[in-house]
Short mmCIF file of C-alpha atoms and ligand atoms in Angstrom, two decimals:
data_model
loop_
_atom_site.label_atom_id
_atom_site.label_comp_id
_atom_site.label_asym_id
_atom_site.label_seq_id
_atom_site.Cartn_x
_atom_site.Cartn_y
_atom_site.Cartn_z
CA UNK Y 1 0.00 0.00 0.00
CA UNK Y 2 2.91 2.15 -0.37
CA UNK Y 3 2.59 5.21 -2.20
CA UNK Y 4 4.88 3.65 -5.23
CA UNK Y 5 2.57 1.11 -5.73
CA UNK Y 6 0.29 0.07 -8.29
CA UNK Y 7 -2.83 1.86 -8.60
CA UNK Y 8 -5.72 -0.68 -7.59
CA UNK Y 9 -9.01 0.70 -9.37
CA UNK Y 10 -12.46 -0.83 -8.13
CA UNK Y 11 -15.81 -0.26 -9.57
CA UNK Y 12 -19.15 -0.33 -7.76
CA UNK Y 13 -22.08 -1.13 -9.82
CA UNK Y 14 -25.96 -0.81 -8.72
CA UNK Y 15 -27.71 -4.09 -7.42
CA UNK Y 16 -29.83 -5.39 -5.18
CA UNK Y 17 -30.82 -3.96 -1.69
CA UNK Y 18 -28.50 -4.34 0.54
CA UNK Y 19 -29.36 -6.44 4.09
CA UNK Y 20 -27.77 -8.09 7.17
CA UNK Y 21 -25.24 -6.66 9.84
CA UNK Y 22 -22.06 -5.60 10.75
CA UNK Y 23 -19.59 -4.34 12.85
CA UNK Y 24 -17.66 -1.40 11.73
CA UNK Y 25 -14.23 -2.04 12.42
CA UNK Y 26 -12.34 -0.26 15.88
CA UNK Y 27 -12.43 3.52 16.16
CA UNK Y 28 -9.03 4.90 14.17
CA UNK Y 29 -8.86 8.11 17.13
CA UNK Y 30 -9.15 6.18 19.86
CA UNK Y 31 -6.92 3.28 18.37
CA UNK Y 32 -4.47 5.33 17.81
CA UNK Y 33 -4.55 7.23 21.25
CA UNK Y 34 -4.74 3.90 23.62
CA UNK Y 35 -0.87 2.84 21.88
CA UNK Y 36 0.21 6.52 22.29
CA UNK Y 37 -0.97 6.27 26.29
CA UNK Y 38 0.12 2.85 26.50
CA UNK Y 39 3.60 4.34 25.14
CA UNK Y 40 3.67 6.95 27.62
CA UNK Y 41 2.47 4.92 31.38
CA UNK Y 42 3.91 3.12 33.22
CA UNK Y 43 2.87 -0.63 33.06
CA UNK Y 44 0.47 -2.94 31.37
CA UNK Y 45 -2.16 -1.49 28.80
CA UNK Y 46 -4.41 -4.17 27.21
CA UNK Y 47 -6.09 -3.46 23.98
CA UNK Y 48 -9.52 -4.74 23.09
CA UNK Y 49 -11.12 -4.21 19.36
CA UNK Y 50 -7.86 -2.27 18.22
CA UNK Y 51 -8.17 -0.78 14.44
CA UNK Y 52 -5.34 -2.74 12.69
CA UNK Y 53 -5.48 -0.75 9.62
CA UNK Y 54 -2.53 1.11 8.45
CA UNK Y 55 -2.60 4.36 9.60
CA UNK Y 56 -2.71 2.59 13.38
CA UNK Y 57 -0.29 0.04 12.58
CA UNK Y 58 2.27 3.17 11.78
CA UNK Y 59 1.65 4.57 15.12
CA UNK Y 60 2.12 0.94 16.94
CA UNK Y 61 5.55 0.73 14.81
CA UNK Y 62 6.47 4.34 16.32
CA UNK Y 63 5.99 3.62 19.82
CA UNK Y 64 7.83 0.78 19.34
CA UNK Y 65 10.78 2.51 18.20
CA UNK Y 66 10.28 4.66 21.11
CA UNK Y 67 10.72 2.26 23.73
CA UNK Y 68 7.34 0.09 24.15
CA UNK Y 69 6.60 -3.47 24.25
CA UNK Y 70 3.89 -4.59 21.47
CA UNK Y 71 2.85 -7.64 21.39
CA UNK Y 72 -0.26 -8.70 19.19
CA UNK Y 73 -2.38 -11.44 21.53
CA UNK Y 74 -4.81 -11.83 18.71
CA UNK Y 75 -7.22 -10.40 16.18
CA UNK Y 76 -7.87 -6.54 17.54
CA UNK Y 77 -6.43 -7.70 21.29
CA UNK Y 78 -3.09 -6.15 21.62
CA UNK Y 79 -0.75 -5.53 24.86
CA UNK Y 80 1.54 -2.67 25.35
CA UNK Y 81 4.14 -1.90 27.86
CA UNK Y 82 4.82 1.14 28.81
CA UNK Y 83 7.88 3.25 29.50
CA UNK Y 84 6.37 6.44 31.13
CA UNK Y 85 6.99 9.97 30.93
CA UNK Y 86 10.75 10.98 30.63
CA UNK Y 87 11.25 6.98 29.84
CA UNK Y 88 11.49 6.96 26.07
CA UNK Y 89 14.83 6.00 23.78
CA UNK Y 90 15.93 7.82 20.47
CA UNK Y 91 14.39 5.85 17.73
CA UNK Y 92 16.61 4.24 15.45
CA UNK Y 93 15.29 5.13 12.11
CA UNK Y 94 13.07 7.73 10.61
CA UNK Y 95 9.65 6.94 11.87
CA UNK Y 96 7.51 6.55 8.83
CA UNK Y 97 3.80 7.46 9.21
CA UNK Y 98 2.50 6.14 5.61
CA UNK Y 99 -0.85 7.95 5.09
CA UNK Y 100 -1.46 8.85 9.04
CA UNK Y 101 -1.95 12.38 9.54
CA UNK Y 102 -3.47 11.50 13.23
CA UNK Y 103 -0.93 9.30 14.16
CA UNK Y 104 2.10 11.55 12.70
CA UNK Y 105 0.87 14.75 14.72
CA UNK Y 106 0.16 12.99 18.06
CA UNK Y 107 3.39 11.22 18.40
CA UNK Y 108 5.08 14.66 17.32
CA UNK Y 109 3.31 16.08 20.56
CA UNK Y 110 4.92 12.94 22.47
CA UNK Y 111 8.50 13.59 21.02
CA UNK Y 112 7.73 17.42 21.73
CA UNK Y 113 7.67 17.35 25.07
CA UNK Y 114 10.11 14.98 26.07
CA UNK Y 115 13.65 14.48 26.12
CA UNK Y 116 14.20 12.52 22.46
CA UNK Y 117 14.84 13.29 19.13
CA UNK Y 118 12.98 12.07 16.01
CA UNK Y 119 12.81 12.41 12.94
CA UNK Y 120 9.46 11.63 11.05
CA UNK Y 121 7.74 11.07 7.40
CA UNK Y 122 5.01 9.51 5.09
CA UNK Y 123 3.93 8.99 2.20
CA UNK Y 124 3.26 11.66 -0.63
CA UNK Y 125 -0.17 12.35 1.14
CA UNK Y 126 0.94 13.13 4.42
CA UNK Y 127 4.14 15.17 2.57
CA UNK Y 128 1.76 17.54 1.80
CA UNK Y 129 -0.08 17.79 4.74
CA UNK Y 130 0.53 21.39 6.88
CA UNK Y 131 2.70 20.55 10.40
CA UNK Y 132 2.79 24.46 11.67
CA UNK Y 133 -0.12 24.53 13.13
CA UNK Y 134 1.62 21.51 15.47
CA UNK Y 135 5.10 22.65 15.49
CA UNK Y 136 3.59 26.48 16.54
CA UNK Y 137 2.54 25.25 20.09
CA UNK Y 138 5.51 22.76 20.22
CA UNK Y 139 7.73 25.32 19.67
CA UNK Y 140 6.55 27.55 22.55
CA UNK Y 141 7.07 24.88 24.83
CA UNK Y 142 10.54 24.04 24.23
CA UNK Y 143 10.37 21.56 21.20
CA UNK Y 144 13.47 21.92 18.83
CA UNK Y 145 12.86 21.66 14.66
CA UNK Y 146 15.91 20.59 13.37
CA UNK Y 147 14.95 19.93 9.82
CA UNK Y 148 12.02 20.14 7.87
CA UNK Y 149 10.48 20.56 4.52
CA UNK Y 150 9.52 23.60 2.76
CA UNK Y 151 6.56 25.10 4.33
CA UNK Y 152 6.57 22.82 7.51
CA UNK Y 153 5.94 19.96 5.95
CA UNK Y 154 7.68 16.34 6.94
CA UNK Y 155 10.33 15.09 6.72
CA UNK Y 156 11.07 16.93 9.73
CA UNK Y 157 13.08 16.42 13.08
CA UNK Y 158 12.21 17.00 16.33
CA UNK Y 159 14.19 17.73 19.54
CA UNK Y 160 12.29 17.46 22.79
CA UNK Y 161 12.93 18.67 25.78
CA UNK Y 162 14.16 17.86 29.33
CA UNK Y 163 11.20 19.24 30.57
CA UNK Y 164 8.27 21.14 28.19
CA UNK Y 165 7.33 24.56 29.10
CA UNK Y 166 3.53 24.87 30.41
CA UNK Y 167 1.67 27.20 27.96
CA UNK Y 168 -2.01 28.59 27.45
CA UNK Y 169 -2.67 28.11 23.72
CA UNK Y 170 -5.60 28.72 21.62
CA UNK Y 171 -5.63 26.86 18.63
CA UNK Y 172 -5.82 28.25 15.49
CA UNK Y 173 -8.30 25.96 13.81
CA UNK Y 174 -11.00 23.09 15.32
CA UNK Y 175 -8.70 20.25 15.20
CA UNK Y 176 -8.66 17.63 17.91
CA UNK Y 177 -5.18 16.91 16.19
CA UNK Y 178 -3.60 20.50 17.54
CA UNK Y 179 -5.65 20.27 20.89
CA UNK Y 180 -3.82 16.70 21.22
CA UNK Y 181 -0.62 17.03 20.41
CA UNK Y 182 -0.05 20.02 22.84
CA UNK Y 183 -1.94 18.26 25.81
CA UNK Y 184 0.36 15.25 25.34
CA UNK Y 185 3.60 17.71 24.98
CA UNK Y 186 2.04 18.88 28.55
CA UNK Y 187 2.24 15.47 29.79
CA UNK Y 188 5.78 16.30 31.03
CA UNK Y 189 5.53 20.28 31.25
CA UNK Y 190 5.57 21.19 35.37
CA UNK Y 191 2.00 22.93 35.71
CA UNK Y 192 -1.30 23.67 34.38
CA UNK Y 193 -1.18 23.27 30.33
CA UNK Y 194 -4.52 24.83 28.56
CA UNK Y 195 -5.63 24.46 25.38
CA UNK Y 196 -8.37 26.67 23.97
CA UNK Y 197 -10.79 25.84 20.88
CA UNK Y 198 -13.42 27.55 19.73
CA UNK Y 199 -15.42 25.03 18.84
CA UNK Y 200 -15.48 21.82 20.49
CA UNK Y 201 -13.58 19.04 18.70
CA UNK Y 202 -13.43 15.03 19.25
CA UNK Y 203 -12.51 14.77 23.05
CA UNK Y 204 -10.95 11.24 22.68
CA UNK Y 205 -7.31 12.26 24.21
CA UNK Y 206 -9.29 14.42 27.20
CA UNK Y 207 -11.14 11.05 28.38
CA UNK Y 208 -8.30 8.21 27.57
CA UNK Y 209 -5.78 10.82 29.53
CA UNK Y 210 -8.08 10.55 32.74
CA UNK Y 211 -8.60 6.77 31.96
CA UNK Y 212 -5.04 6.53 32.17
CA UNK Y 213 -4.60 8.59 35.52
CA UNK Y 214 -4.19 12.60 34.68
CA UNK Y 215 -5.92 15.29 35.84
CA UNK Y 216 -7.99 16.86 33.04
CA UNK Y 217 -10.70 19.67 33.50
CA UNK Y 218 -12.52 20.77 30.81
CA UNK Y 219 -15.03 24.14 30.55
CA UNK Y 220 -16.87 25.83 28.31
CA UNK Y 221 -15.48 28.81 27.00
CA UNK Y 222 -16.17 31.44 24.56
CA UNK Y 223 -19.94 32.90 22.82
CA UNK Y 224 -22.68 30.33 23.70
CA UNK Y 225 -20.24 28.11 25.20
CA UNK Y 226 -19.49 26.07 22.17
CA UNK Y 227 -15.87 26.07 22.94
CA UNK Y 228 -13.78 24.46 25.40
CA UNK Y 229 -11.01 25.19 27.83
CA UNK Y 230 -8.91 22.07 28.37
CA UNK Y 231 -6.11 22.07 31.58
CA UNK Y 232 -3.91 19.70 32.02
CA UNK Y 233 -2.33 18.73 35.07
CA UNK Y 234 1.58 18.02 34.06
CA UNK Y 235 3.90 15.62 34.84
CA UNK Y 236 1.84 13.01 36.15
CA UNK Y 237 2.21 8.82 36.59
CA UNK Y 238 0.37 7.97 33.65
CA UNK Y 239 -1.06 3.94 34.42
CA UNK Y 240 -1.15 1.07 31.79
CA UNK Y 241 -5.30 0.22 31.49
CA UNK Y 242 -7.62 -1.61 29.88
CA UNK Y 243 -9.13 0.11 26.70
CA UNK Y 244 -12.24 -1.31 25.06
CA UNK Y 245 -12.22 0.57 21.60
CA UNK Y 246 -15.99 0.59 19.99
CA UNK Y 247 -16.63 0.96 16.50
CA UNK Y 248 -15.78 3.77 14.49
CA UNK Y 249 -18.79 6.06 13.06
CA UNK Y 250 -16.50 7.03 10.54
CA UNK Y 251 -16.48 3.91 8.61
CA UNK Y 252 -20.12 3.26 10.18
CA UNK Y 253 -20.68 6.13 7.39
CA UNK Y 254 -20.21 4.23 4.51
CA UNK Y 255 -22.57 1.41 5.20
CA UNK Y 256 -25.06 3.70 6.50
CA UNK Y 257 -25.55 5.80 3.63
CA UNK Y 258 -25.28 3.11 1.41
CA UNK Y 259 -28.47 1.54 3.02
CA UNK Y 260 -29.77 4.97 2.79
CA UNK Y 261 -29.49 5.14 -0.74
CA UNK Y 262 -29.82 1.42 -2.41
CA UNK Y 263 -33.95 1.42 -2.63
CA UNK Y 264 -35.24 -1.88 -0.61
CA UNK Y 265 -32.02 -1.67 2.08
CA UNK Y 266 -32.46 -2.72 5.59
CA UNK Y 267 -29.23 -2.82 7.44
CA UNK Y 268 -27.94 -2.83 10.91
CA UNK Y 269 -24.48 -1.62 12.07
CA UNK Y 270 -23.28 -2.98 15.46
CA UNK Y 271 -21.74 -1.30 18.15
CA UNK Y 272 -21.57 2.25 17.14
CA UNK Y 273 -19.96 5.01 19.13
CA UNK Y 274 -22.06 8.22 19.59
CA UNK Y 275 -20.10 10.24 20.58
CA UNK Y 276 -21.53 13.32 20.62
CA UNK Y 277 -18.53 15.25 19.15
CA UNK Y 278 -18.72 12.34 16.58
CA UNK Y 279 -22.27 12.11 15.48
CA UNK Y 280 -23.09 15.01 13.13
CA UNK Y 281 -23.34 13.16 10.09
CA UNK Y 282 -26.43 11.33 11.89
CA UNK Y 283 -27.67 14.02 12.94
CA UNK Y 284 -27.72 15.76 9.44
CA UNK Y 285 -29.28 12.84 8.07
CA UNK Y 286 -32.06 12.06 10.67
CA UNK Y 287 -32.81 16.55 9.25
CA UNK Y 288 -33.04 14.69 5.67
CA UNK Y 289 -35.03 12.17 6.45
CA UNK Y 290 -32.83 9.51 6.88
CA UNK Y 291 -34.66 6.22 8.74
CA UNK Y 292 -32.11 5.33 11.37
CA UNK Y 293 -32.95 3.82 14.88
CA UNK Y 294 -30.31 3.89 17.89
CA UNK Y 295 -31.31 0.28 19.03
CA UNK Y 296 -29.86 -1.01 22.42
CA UNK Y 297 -27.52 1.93 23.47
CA UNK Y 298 -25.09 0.87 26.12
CA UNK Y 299 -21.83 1.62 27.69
CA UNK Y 300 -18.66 0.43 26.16
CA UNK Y 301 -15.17 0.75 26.77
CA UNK Y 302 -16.36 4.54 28.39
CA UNK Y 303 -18.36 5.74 25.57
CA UNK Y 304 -22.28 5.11 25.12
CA UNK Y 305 -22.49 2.69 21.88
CA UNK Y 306 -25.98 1.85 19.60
CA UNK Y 307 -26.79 -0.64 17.28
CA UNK Y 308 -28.05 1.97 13.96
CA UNK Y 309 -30.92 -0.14 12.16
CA UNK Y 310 -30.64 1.85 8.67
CA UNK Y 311 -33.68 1.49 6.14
CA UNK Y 312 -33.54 3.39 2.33
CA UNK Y 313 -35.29 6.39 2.84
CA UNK Y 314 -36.26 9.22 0.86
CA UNK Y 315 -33.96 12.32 1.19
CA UNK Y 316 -34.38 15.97 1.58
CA UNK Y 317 -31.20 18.80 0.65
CA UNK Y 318 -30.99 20.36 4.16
CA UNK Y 319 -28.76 23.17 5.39
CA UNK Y 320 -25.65 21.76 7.29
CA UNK Y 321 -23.99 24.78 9.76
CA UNK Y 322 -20.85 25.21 9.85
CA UNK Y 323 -20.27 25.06 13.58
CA UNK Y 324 -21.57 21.14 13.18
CA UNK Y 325 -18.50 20.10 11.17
CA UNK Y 326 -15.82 19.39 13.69
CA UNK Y 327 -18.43 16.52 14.61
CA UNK Y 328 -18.71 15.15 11.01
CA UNK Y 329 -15.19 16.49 9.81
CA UNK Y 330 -14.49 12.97 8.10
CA UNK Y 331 -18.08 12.73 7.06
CA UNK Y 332 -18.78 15.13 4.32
CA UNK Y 333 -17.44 12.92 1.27
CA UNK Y 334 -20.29 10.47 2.01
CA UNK Y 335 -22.81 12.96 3.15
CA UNK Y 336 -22.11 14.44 -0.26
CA UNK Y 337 -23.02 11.19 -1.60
CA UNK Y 338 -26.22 11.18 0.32
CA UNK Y 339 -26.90 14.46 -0.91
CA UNK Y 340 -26.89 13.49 -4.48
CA UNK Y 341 -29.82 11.24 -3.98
CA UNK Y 342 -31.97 13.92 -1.75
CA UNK Y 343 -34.47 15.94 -3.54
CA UNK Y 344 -33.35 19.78 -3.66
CA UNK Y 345 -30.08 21.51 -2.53
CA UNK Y 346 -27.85 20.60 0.29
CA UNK Y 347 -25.32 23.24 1.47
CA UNK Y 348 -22.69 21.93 3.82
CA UNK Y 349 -20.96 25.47 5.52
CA UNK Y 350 -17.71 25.94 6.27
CA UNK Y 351 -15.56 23.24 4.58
CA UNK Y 352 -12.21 25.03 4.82
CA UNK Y 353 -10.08 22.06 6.92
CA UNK Y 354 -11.25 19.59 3.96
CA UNK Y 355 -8.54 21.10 1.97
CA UNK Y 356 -5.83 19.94 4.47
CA UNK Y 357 -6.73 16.72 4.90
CA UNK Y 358 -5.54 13.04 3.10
CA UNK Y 359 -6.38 15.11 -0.04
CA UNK Y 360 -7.80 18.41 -0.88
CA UNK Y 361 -11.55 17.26 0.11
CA UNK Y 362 -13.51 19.89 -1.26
CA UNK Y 363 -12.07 19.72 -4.76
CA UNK Y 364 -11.52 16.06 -4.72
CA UNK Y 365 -15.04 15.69 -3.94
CA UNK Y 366 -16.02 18.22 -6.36
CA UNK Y 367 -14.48 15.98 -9.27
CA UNK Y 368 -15.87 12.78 -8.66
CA UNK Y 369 -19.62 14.57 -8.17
CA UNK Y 370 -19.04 16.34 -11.51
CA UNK Y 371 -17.54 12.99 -13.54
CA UNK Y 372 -21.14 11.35 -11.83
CA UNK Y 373 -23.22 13.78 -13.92
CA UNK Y 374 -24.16 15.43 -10.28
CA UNK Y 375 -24.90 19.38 -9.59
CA UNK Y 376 -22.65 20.93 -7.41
CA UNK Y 377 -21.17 24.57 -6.47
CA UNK Y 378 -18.65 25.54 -4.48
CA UNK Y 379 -18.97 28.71 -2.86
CA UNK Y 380 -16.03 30.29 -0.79
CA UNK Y 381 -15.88 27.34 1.88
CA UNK Y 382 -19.18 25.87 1.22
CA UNK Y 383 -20.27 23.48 -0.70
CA UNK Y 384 -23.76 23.11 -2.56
CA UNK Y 385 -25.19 19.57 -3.86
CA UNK Y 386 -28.05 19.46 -5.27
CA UNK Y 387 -30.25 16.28 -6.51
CA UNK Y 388 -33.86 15.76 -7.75
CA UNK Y 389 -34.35 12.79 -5.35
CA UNK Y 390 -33.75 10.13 -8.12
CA UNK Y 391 -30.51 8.37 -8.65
CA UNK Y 392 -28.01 10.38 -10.56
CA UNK Y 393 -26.17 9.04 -13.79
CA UNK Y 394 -22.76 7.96 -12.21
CA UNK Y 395 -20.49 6.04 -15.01
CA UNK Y 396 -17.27 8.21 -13.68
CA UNK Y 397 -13.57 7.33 -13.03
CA UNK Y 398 -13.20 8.78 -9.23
CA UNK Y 399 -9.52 10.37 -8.85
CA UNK Y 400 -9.12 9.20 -5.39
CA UNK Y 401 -5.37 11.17 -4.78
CA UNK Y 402 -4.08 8.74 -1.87
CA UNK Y 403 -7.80 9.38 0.67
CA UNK Y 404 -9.57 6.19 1.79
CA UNK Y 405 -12.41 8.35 2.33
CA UNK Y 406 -13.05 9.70 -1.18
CA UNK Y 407 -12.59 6.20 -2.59
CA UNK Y 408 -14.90 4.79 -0.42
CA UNK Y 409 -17.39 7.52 -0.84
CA UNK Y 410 -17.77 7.22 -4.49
CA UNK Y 411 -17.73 3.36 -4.54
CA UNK Y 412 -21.04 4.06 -1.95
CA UNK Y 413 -22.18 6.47 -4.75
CA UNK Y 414 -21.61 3.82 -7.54
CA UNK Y 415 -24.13 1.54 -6.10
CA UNK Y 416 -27.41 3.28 -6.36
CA UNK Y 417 -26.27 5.44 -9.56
CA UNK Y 418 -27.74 4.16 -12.94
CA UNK Y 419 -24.46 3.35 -14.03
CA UNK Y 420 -21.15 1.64 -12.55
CA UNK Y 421 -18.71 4.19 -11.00
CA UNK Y 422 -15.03 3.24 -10.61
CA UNK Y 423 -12.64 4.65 -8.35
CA UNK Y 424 -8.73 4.62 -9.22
CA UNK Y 425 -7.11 3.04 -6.87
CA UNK Y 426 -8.35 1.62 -3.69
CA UNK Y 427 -5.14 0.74 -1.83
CA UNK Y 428 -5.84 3.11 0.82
CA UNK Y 429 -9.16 1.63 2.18
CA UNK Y 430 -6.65 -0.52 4.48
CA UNK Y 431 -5.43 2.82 5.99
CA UNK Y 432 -9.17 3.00 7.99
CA UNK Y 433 -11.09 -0.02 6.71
CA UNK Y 434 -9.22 -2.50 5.84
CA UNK Y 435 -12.93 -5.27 6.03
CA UNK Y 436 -14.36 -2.69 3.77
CA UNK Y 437 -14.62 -4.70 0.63
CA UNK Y 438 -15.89 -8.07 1.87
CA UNK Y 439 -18.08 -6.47 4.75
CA UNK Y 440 -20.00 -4.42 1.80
CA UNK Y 441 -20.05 -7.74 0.00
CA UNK Y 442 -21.05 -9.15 2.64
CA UNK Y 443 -24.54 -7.50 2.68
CA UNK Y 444 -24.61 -7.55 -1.24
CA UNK Y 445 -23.16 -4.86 -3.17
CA UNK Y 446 -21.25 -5.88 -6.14
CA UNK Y 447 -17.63 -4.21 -5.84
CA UNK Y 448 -15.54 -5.80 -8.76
CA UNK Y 449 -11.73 -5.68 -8.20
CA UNK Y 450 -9.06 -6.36 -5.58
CA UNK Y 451 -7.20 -4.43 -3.37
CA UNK Y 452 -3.74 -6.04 -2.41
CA UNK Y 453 -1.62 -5.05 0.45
C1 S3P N 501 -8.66 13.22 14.25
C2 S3P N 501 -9.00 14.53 14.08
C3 S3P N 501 -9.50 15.11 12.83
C4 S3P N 501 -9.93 14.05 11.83
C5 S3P N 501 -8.96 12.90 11.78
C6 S3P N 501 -8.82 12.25 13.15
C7 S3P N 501 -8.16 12.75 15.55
O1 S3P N 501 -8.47 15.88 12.24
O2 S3P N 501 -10.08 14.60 10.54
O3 S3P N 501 -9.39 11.92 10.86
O4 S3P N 501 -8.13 11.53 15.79
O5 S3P N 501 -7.79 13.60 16.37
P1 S3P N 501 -8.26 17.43 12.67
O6 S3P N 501 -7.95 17.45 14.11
O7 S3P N 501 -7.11 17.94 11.85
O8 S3P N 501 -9.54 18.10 12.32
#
């Protein structure tokens, strides 16, 4: 799945409805975050549901090279031992993120605050992918950049320091990324660290830090109270835990809108976390319409779960704010989807961090709607879909540029269109999803083509 690979295309052709269950594989934040505190205590942490998709498997690799035990006990059940704060080594070799923007700017927040140096890369994805906005904070709190690529881009080094400087930051844009990798910078800065956002992002680091044993209070802050203020206790003994990781609503997307949109569906997905700082794309679609129940919600692993029984529905173009998109940040390449099949405009406000992400979102998004025959505008940061409630033409070639997301979004999209859509190259499904193909399969879609790691 490297980025010199092959291109893998795969085409998605319209069928019959699509039925059964599933269970969305591990959440990639929280995955990601339970071998990054694992890394960083002191002790056991066991692992439970684990994402073993790329992007994760990168970050496992890193904090091995930074000192932890991994061991794999079987399939999603990993163990990790820890070395604590202050305890990690130099790694040997340039630690190579592939794809993983997540992983890549959390464990720069862990080398940022302590006494190592690293140097880190990916593939031509992540090369592109801005690192200011994480170096910035780092910076202030004693982080060294010894090297890095034009703009602030990786490959980069980092020098940590003996101890990190405790700072008040705001951060520049909603990304739980930023808010991250200074709180875990903080983890060995000697006082109160406090990050600000204006609007409330993904709080996965916030609760898995108290899980783990830190002091973490969080307020509202700012107009309405739609920010946070997040304050971090410093320097304190981190302990290895269990971690229960639920399934990812990310990936619970695809599936979901797929049901949505193949007429005669009836699907359930398993084990979903809702998250409220994750469930905006639900939310938006419940405004269009959408028939999904929340069957049987439950605690799991520290976050309430639901099993989403998802029926094809008849969809409406509804107004999306923009204040709801740090909830359904990953989300709008499928809700775009959806919105080809509702009847009148949808406007989605405030796109602007879809251009930073695996690809440029907004235009890559833009592309495959347009080779699909389907209306779109873009308009500053927003962007305007807009169906007649029947299925649109579809027949395109989908440039995916290196994003999971936009290749699985348009494979969705290819099977309720009147004609086959093909995407180019699905190699980086494994990076979130690696079950994707046979678990759509699985409830009847016809995907033709392979993906090989
Ligand atoms: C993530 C935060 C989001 C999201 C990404 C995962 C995380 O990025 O897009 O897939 O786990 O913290 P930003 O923080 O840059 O918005």
């Amino acid at each position: 799945m490297s980025h010199d690979s092959e291109p893998q295309p795969l085409t998605a052709a319209p069928g019959k409805p699509l039925t059964g269950s599933l269970r969305p594989p591990g959440d990639k934040s929280i995955s990601h975050r339970a071998m990054i505190l694992g890394l960083l205590s002191i002790g056991e942490t066991r692992v439970e549901g684990l994402l073993e998709g790329d992007d994760v498997l990168r970050t496992a690799a890193a904090a091995r090279a930074l000192g932890a035990g991994m061991e794999r006990l079987g399939e999603g059940r990993w163990l990790v031992r820890g070395v604590g704060i202050g305890g990690m080594s130099d790694p040997a070799e340039t630690l190579d993120f592939g794809n993983a923007g997540t992983g890549s700017r959390l464990i720069m927040g862990v080398v940022g605050g302590q006494p190592v140096t690293a140097t880190f890369d990916g593939d031509a994805s992540l090369r592109k992918r801005p690192m200011r906005r994480i170096l910035d904070p780092l910076v202030r709190m004693g982080t060294e950049v010894l090297g890095e690529a034009e703009g602030g881009r990786v490959p980069l080094t980092l020098r940590g320091p003996r101890e990190a400087i405790p700072i008040t930051y705001e951060t520049p844009a909603a990304s739980a990324q930023i808010k991250s990798a200074v709180l875990l910078a903080a983890l060995n800065a000697p006082g109160v660290t406090t990050v600000i956002e204006r609007e409330a992002t993904r709080d996965h680091t916030e609760r898995m830090l108290r899980l783990f044993g830190a002091e973490v209070a969080v307020t509202p802050h700012g107009p309405g109270g739609h920010g946070r203020a997040v304050a971090l206790t410093g320097q304190p003994t981190l302990r290895g835990t269990d971690v229960v990781v639920p399934a990812d609503p990310s990936s619970a997307a695809f599936p979901l809108v797929a049901a949505l949109i193949v007429p005669g569906s009836d699907v359930t997905i398993r084990g979903v976390m809702m998250n409220p700082l994750r469930t905006g794309l639900i939310t938006t679609l419940l405004e269009m319409g959408a028939e999904i129940e929340r069957l049987d919600e439950r605690e799991e692993g520290g976050e309430t779960v639901a099993d989403l029984r998802v029926r094809a529905s008849r969809l409406k173009g509804v107004d999306v704010p923009a204040e709801r998109a740090p909830a359904m940040i990953d989300e709008y390449p499928i809700l775009a989807v959806a919105a080809a099949f509702a009847d009148g405009p949808t406007r989605m406000n405030g796109l602007h961090e879809l251009r930073v992400k695996e690809s440029d979102r907004l235009a890559a998004v833009a592309d495959g709607l347009a080779q699909n025959g389907i209306a779109y505008a873009i308009e500053g940061d927003d962007l305007i879909v807009t169906g007649d409630g029947l299925p649109p033409k579809g027949g395109g070639k989908v440039a995916t540029h290196l994003d999971h997301r936009i290749a699985m979004a348009f494979l969705v999209l290819g099977l309720a269109t009147r004609e086959a859509v093909t995407v180019d190259d699905g190699a980086m499904i494994a990076t979130s999803f690696p079950s994707f193909l046979p678990t759509m399969r699985g409830l009847g879609a016809e995907v033709r083509g392979e993906v090989v790691a």
